[in-house]
Coordinates of C-alpha atoms in Angstrom, one line a residue:
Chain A
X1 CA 51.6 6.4 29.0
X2 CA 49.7 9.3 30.3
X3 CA 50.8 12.6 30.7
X4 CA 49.4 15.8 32.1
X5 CA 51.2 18.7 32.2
X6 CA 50.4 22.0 33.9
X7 CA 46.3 21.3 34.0
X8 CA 44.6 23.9 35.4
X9 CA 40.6 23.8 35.6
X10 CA 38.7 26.9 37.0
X11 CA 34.6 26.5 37.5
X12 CA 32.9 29.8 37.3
X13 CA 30.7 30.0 40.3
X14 CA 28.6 32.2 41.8
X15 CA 30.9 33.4 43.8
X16 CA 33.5 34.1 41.1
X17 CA 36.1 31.9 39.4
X18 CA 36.8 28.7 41.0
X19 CA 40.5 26.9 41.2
X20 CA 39.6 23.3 41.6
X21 CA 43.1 22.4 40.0
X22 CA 45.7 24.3 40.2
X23 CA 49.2 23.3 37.9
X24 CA 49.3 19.7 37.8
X25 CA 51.6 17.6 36.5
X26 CA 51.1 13.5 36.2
X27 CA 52.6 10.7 34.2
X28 CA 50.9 7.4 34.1
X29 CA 52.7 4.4 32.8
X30 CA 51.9 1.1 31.4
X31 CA 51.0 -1.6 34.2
X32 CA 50.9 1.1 36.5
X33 CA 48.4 1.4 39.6
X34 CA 48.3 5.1 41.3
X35 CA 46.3 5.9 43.7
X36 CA 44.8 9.1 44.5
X37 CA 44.1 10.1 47.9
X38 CA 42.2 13.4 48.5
X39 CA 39.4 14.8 51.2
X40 CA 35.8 15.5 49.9
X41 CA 35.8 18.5 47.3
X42 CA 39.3 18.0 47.1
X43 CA 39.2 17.6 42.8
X44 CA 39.5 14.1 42.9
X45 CA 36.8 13.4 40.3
X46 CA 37.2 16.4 38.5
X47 CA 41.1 15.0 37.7
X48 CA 39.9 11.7 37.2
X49 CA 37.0 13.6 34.8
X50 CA 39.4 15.1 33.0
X51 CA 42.0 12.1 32.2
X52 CA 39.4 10.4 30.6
X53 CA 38.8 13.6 28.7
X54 CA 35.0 13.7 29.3
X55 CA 36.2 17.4 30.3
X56 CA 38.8 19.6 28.9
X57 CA 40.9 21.4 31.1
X58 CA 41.3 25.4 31.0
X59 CA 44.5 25.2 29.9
X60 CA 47.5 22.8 30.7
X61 CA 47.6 19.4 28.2
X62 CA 46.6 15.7 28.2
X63 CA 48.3 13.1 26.0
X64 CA 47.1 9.9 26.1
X65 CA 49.0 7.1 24.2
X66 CA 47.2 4.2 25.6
X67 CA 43.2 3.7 25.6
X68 CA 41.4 4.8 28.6
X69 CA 38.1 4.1 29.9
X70 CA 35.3 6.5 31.3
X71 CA 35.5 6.8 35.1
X72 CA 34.4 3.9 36.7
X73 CA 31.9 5.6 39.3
X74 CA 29.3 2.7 38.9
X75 CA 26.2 4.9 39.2
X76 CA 26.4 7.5 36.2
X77 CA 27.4 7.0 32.8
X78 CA 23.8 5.5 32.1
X79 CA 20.6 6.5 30.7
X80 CA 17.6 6.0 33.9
X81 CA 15.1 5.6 30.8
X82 CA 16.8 2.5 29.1
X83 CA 16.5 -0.6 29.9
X84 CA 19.9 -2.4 31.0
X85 CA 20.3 -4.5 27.6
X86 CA 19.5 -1.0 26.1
X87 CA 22.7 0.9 28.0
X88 CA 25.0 -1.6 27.3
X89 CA 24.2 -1.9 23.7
X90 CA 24.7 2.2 23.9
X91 CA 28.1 1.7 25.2
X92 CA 29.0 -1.0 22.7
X93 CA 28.2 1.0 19.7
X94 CA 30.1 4.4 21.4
X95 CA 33.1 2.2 21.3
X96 CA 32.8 0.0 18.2
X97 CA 32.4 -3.3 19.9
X98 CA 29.8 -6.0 19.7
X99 CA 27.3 -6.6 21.5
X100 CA 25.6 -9.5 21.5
X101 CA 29.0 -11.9 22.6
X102 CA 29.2 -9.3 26.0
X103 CA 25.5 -10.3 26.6
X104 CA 26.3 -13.4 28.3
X105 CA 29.2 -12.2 30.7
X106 CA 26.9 -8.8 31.8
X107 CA 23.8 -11.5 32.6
X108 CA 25.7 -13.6 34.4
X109 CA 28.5 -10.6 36.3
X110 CA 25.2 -8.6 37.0
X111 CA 22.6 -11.2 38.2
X112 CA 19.7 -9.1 37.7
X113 CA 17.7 -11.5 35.7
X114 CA 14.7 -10.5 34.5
X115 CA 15.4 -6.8 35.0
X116 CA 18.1 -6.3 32.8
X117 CA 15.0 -5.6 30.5
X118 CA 13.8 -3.3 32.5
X119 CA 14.4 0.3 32.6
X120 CA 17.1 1.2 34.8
X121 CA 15.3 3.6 37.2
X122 CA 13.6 0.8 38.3
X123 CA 16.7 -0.6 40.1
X124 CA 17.6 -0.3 43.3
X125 CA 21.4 1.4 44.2
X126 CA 23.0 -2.1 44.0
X127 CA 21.2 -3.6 40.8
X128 CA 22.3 -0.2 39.5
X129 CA 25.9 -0.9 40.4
X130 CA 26.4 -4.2 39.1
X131 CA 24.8 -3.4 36.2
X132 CA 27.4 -0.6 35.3
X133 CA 30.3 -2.6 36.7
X134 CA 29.2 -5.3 34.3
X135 CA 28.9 -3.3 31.2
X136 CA 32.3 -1.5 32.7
X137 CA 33.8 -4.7 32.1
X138 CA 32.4 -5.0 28.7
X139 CA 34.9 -3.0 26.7
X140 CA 38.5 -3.5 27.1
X141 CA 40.9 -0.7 28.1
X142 CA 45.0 -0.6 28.8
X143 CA 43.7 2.1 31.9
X144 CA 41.1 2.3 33.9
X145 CA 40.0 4.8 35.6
X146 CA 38.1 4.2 39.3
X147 CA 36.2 6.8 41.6
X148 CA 34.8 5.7 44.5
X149 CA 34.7 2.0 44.1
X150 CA 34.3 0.7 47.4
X151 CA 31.1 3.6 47.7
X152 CA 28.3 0.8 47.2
X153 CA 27.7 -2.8 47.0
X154 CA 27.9 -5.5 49.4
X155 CA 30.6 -7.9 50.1
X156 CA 29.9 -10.4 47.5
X157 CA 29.3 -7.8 45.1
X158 CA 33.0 -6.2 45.9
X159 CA 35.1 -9.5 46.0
X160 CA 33.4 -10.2 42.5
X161 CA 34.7 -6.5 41.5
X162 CA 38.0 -7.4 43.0
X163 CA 38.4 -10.2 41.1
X164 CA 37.6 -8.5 37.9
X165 CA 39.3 -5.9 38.4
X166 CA 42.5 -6.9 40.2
X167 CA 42.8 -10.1 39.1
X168 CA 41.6 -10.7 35.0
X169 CA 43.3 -7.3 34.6
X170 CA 46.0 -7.2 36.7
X171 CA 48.1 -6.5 33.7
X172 CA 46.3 -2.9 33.1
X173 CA 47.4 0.7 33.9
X174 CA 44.9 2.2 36.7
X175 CA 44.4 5.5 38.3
X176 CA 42.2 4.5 41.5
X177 CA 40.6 8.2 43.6
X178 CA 39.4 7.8 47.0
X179 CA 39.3 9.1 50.5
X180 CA 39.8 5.5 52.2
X181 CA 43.6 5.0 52.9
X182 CA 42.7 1.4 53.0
X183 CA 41.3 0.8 49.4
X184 CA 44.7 2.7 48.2
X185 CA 46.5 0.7 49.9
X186 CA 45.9 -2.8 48.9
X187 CA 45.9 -1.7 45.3
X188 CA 48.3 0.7 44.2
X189 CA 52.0 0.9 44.1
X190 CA 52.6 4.9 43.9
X191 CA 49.9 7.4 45.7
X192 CA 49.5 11.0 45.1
X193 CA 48.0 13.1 47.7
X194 CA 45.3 16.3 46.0
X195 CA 44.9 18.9 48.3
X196 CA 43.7 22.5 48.0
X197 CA 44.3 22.0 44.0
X198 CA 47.9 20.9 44.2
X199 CA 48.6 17.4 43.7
X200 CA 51.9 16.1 45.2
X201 CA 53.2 12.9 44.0
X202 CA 55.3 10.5 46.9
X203 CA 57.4 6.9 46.0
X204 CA 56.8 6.1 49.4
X205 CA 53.2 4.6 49.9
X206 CA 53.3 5.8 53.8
X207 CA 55.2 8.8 53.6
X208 CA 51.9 9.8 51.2
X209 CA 49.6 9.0 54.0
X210 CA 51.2 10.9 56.5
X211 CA 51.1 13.7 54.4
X212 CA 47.1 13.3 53.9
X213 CA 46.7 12.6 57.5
X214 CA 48.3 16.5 57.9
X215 CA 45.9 18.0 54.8
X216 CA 43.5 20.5 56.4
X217 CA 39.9 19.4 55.3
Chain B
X1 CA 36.9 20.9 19.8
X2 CA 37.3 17.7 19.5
X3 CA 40.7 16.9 21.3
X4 CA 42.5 14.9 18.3
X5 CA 44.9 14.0 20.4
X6 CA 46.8 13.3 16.7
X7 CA 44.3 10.6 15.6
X8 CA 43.8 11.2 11.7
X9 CA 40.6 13.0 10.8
X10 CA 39.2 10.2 8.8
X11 CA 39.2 8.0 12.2
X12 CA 38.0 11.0 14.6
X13 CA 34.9 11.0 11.8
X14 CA 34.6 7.3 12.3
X15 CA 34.6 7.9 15.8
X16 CA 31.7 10.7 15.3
X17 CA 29.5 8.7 13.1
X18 CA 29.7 6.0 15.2
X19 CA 28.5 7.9 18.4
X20 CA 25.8 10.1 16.1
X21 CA 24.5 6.9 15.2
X22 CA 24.3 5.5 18.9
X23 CA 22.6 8.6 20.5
X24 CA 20.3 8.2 17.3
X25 CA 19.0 4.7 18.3
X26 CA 19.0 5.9 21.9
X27 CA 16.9 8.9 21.4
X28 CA 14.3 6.7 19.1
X29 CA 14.1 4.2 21.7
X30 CA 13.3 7.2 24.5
X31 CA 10.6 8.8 22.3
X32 CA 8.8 6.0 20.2
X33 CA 9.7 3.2 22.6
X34 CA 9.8 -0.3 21.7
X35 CA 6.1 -0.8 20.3
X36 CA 6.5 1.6 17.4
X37 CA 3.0 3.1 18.2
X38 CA 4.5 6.6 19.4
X39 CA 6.1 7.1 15.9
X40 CA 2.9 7.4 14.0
X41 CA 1.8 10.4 16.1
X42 CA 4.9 12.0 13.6
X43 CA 2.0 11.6 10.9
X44 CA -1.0 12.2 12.5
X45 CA -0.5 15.2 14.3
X46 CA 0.4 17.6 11.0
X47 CA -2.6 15.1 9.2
X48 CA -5.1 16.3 11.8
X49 CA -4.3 20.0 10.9
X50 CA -4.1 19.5 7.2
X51 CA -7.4 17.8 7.3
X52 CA -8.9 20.4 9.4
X53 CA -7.9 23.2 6.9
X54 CA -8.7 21.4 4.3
X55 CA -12.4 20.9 5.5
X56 CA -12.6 24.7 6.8
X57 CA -11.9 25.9 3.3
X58 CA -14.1 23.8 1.3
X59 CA -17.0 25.2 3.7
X60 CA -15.7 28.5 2.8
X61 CA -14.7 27.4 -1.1
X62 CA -18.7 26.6 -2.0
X63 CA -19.5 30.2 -0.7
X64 CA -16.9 32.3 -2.9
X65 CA -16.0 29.4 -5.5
X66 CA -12.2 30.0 -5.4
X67 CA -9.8 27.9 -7.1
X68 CA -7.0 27.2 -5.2
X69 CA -5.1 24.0 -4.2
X70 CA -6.1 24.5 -0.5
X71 CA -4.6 20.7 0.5
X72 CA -1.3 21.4 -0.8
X73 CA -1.0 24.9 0.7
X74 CA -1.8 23.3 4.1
X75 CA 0.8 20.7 4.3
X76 CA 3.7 22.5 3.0
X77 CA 3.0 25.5 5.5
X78 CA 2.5 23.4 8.6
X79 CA 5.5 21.2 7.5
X80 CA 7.6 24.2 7.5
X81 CA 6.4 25.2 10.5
X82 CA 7.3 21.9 12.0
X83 CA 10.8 22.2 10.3
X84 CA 11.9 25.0 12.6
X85 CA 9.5 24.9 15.3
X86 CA 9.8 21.0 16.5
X87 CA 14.0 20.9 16.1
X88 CA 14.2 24.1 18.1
X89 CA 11.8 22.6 21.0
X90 CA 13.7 19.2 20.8
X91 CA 17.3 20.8 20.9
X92 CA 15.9 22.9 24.2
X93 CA 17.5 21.9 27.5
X94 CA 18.9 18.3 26.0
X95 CA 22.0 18.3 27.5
X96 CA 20.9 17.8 31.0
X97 CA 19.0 14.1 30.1
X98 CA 21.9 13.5 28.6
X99 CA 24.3 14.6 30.8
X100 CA 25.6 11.1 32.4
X101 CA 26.4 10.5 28.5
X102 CA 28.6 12.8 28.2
X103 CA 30.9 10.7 31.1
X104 CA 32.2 8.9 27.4
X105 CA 35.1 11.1 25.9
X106 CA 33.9 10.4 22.3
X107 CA 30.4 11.7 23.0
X108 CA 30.5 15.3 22.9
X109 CA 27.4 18.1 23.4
X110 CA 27.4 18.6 20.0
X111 CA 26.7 15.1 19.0
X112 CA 23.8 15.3 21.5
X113 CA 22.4 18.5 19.2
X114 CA 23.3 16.8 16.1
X115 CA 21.5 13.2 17.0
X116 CA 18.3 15.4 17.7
X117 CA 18.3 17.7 14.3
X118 CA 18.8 14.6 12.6
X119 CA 15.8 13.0 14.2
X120 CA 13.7 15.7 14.3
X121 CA 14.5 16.7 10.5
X122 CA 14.1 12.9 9.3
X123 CA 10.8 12.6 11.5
X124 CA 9.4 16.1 9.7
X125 CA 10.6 14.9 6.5
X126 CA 9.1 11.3 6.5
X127 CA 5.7 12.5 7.0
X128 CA 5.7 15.5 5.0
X129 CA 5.9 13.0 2.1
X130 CA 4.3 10.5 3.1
X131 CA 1.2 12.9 3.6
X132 CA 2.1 14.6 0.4
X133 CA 1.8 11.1 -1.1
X134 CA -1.1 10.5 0.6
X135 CA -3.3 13.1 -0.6
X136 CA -2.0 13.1 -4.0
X137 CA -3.2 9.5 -3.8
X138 CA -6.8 10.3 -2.5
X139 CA -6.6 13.5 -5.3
X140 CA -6.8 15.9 -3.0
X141 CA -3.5 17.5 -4.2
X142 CA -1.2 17.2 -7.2
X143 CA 2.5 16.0 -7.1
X144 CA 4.6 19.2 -7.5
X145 CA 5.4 21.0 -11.0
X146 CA 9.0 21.6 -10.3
X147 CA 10.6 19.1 -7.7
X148 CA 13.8 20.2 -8.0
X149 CA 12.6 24.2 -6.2
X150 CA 10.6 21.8 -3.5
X151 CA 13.8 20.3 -2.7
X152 CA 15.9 23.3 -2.7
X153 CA 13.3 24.7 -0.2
X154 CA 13.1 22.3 1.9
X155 CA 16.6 21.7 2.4
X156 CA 16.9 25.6 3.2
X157 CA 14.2 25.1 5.6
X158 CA 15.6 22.5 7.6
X159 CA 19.4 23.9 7.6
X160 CA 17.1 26.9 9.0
X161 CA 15.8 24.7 11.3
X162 CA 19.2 23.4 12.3
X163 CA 20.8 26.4 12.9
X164 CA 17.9 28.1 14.8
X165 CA 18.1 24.6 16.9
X166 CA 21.7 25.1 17.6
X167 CA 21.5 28.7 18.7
X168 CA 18.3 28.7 20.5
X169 CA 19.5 25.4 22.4
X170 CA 22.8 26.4 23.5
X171 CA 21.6 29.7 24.3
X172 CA 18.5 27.6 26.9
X173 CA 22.1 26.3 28.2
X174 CA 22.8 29.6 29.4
X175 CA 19.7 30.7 31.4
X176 CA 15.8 29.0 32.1
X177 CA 14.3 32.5 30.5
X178 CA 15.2 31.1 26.6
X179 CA 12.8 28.3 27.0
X180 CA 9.9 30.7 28.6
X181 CA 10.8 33.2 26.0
X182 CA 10.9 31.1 23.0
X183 CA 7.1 29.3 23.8
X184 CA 5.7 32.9 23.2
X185 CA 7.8 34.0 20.6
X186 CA 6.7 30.7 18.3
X187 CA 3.4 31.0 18.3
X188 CA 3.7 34.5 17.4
X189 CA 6.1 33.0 14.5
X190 CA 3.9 30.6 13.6
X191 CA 1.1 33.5 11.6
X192 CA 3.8 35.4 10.2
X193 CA 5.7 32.7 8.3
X194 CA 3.9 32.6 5.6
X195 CA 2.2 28.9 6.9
X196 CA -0.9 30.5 6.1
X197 CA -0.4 32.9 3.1
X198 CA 1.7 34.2 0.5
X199 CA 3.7 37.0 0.6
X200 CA 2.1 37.9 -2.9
X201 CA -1.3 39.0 -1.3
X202 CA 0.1 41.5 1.6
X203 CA 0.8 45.0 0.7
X204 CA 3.9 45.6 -0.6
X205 CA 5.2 47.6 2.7
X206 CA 3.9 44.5 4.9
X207 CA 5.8 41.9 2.3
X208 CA 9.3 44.2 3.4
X209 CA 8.6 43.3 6.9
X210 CA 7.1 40.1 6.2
X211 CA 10.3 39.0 4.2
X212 CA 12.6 39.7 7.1
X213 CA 11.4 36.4 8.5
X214 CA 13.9 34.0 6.7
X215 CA 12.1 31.0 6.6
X216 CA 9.4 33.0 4.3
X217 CA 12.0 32.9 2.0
X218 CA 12.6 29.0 2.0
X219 CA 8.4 28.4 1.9
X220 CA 7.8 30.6 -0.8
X221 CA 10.5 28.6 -2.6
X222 CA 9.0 25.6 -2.2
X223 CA 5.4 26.5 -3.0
X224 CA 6.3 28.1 -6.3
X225 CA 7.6 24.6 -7.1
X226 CA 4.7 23.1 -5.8
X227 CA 2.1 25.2 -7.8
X228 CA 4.4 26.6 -10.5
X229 CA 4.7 30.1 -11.2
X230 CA 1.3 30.1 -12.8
X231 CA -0.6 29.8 -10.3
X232 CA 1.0 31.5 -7.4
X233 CA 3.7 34.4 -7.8
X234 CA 6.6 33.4 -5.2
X235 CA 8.4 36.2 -3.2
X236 CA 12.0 35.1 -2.2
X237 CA 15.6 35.7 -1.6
X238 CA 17.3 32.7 -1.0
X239 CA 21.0 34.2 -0.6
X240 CA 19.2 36.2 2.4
X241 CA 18.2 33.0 4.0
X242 CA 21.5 31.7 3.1
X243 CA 23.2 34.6 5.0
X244 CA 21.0 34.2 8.0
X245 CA 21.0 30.3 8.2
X246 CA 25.1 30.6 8.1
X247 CA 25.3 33.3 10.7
X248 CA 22.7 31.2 13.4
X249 CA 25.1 28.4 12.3
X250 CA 28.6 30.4 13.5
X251 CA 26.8 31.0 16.3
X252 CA 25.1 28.0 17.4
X253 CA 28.9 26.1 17.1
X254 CA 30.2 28.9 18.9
X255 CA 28.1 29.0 21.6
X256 CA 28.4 24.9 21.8
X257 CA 32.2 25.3 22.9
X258 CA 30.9 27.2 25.6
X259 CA 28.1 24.3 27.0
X260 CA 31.3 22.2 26.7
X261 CA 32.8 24.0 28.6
X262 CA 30.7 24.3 31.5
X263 CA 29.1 21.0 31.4
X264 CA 29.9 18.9 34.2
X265 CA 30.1 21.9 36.6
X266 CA 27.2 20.4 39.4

């Protein structure tokens, strides 16, 4: 299980203290898929941020009783001056795995050939993409965290995530953010709607998008 | 401020090592690169200035015919200088290259700092003696008289160095002026702290103000058990440095909660 209770993160901004979230409450259980739907701005990677505990809240608490990856956002959580092989031996020693058996599977998932040698800020968007997907895939987690998923990539690239994703790991806990209706849709059984720092949690997958279809932007 | 989340404190250690020694590969890999070349420029830059110091005082040796151990005065002030100088530079603005890193729970800012000190200390510390052994090789100097002040010294340098890095870093967190600031401030350091004299040989009300600085203290230490007290008469107060290094080291951690908690904010 996951559990946040009464999280609250302020920013300080120019403009003064910033309420991005405002009092939320969550609980994430095994197997479970939630989706969170939420305009631009709305907090949604900031939440998602701060379940994985790259961030600590202002005050409020997280408990985590299962392992949880980093957010899935497929573009950061990589160093532009590595090469590919490099970042991915990174991630393996952060998490006490080995490498060289996930060397295989992050070749063959990324299909970047030669360039996995290569520094990464020589890829383009996409190499870039299936190159953290792949190494995503690399550790093993009972949640995963996803933000944006459907945000780059083409088709090919997305039913491979898909079956990754959905299909080898059906059996995980994830928490899925996005904007798209859609995405949530096919994926999750429970949606929570953030808006204006309050997230409000619904049973009923369409009652949830009605309410987002009413959130002011 | 590491969120325990009630994982025993000999695992959350595991955890830390673990990530230390990850950013520590990554950081050599960034800065030496792959073909090991850019790792000898750790020896040859302080060799170049030892060398040239060296050379001016034996021009200037065969017009007064002093006798002092010119070599070994050289290295151990620039080394020092390195010591605080270099980790302070490296620490400087780190957490923004590293930023996407920090997207991994267990790798926190101050692991970033830490990986860096380490480096930068090991780096300083690997060619101080291999250039100590060096010289002493080609009889240009003489192994020390007393190792045991050497190490002292040096280990008070580089927790000086440390501590300055940690403060001075997360305060270049806070606004762009620290960096601009600290260039400046330096190269004005780099005179007074004794790299190029001992305290013995100012005036007694310029070796008050002098002895403010605290890596003086450290130096002096170390070049009293280079040269033993015969030959140089060492000026220090190592419970001072002690005092200041712990204080820039309350500070430093202090100020780290802070960049945690205002990383991630763009």
């Amino acid at each position: 299980m996951i559990f946040l209770e009464n999280v609250v993160k302020r920013y300080n901004t120019r403009g003064g203290e910033r309420t991005v979230l405002d009092c939320i409450s969550l609980r994430v259980g095994k197997h479970e898929k939630l989706g969170i739907l939420g305009r631009n701005g709305a907090g949604k990677s900031t939440l998602i941020r701060l379940v994985s505990g790259a961030e600590l809240p202002t005050c409020g608490s997280i408990r985590r009783e299962m392992s949880v990856s980093w957010p899935l956002a497929f573009s950061s959580a990589f160093q532009g001056s590595l090469t590919g092989l490099d970042n991915l031996r990174f991630i393996c020693r952060v998490y006490g795995v080995t490498t060289e058996d996930k060397i295989g599977a992050v070749e063959e998932f990324s299909e970047l050939g030669s360039y996995l040698y290569e520094p990464v800020k020589a890829y383009s968007s996409g190499m870039r993409a299936r190159l953290a997907f792949a190494i995503s895939m690399a550790v093993e987690f009972d949640c995963f965290l996803i933000d944006e998923v459907i945000a780059v990539g083409d088709a090919r690239f997305h039913d491979k995530c898909h079956v990754e994703l959905f299909e080898k790991r059906v059996d995980r806990a994830m928490i899925i953010v996005s904007h798209s209706p859609a995405y949530i849709r096919a994926h999750c059984d429970r949606v929570a709607v953030l808006s204006e720092g309050r997230l409000v949690s619904f049973d009923d997958i369409d009652e949830a998008f009605d309410h987002y279809a009413e959130c002011p932007v | 401020m590491q969120k325990t989340n009630g994982i025993p404190l000999s695992h959350s250690f595991s955890i830390q090592r673990r990530v230390i020694g990850a950013l520590l590969m990554r950081e050599i890999l960034t800065r030496y690169g792959r073909n090991n070349i850019g790792f000898l420029w750790l020896f040859v830059e302080p060799m170049i200035f030892t060398i040239g110091v060296t050379a001016l005082w034996s021009v200037v040796k065969s017009m007064h015919n002093y006798h002092f151990p010119i070599t070994a005065f050289a290295v151990t002030g620039y080394s020092s200088v390195l010591m605080w100088r270099n980790t302070v530079s490296y620490v400087n603005h780190s957490i923004k290259p590293n930023l996407s890193l920090l997207f991994h729970r267990n790798v926190r800012v101050i692991d970033v700092y830490f990986s860096r000190i380490l480096l930068e200390i090991t780096g300083v510390t690997i060619s101080f003696v291999a250039l100590c052994t060096l010289f002493s090789v080609i009889g240009w100097m003489w192994l020390p008289v007393d190792m045991f002040k050497v190490i002292g010294g040096w280990i008070m340098l580089a927790w000086f160095g440390a501590s300055l890095a940690l403060a001075v870093g997360t305060l270049s967190e806070r606004s762009e002026l620290v960096e601009k600031i600290w260039h400046p401030v330096s190269y004005l350091l780099f005179p007074l702290s004794g790299a190029a004299f001992m305290v013995d040989w100012l005036p007694p009300a310029a070796q008050k103000i002098i002895l403010l600085l605290p890596m003086v203290h450290g130096l002096e230490l170390m070049r009293e058990g280079f040269f033993g007290t015969n030959v140089v008469r060492a000026h220090y107060d190592i419970s001072y440095m002690a005092v200041v290094c712990l204080c820039l080291t309350f500070i430093g951690l202090a100020w780290t909660k802070e960049v945690v908690r205002n990383v991630g904010q763009e």
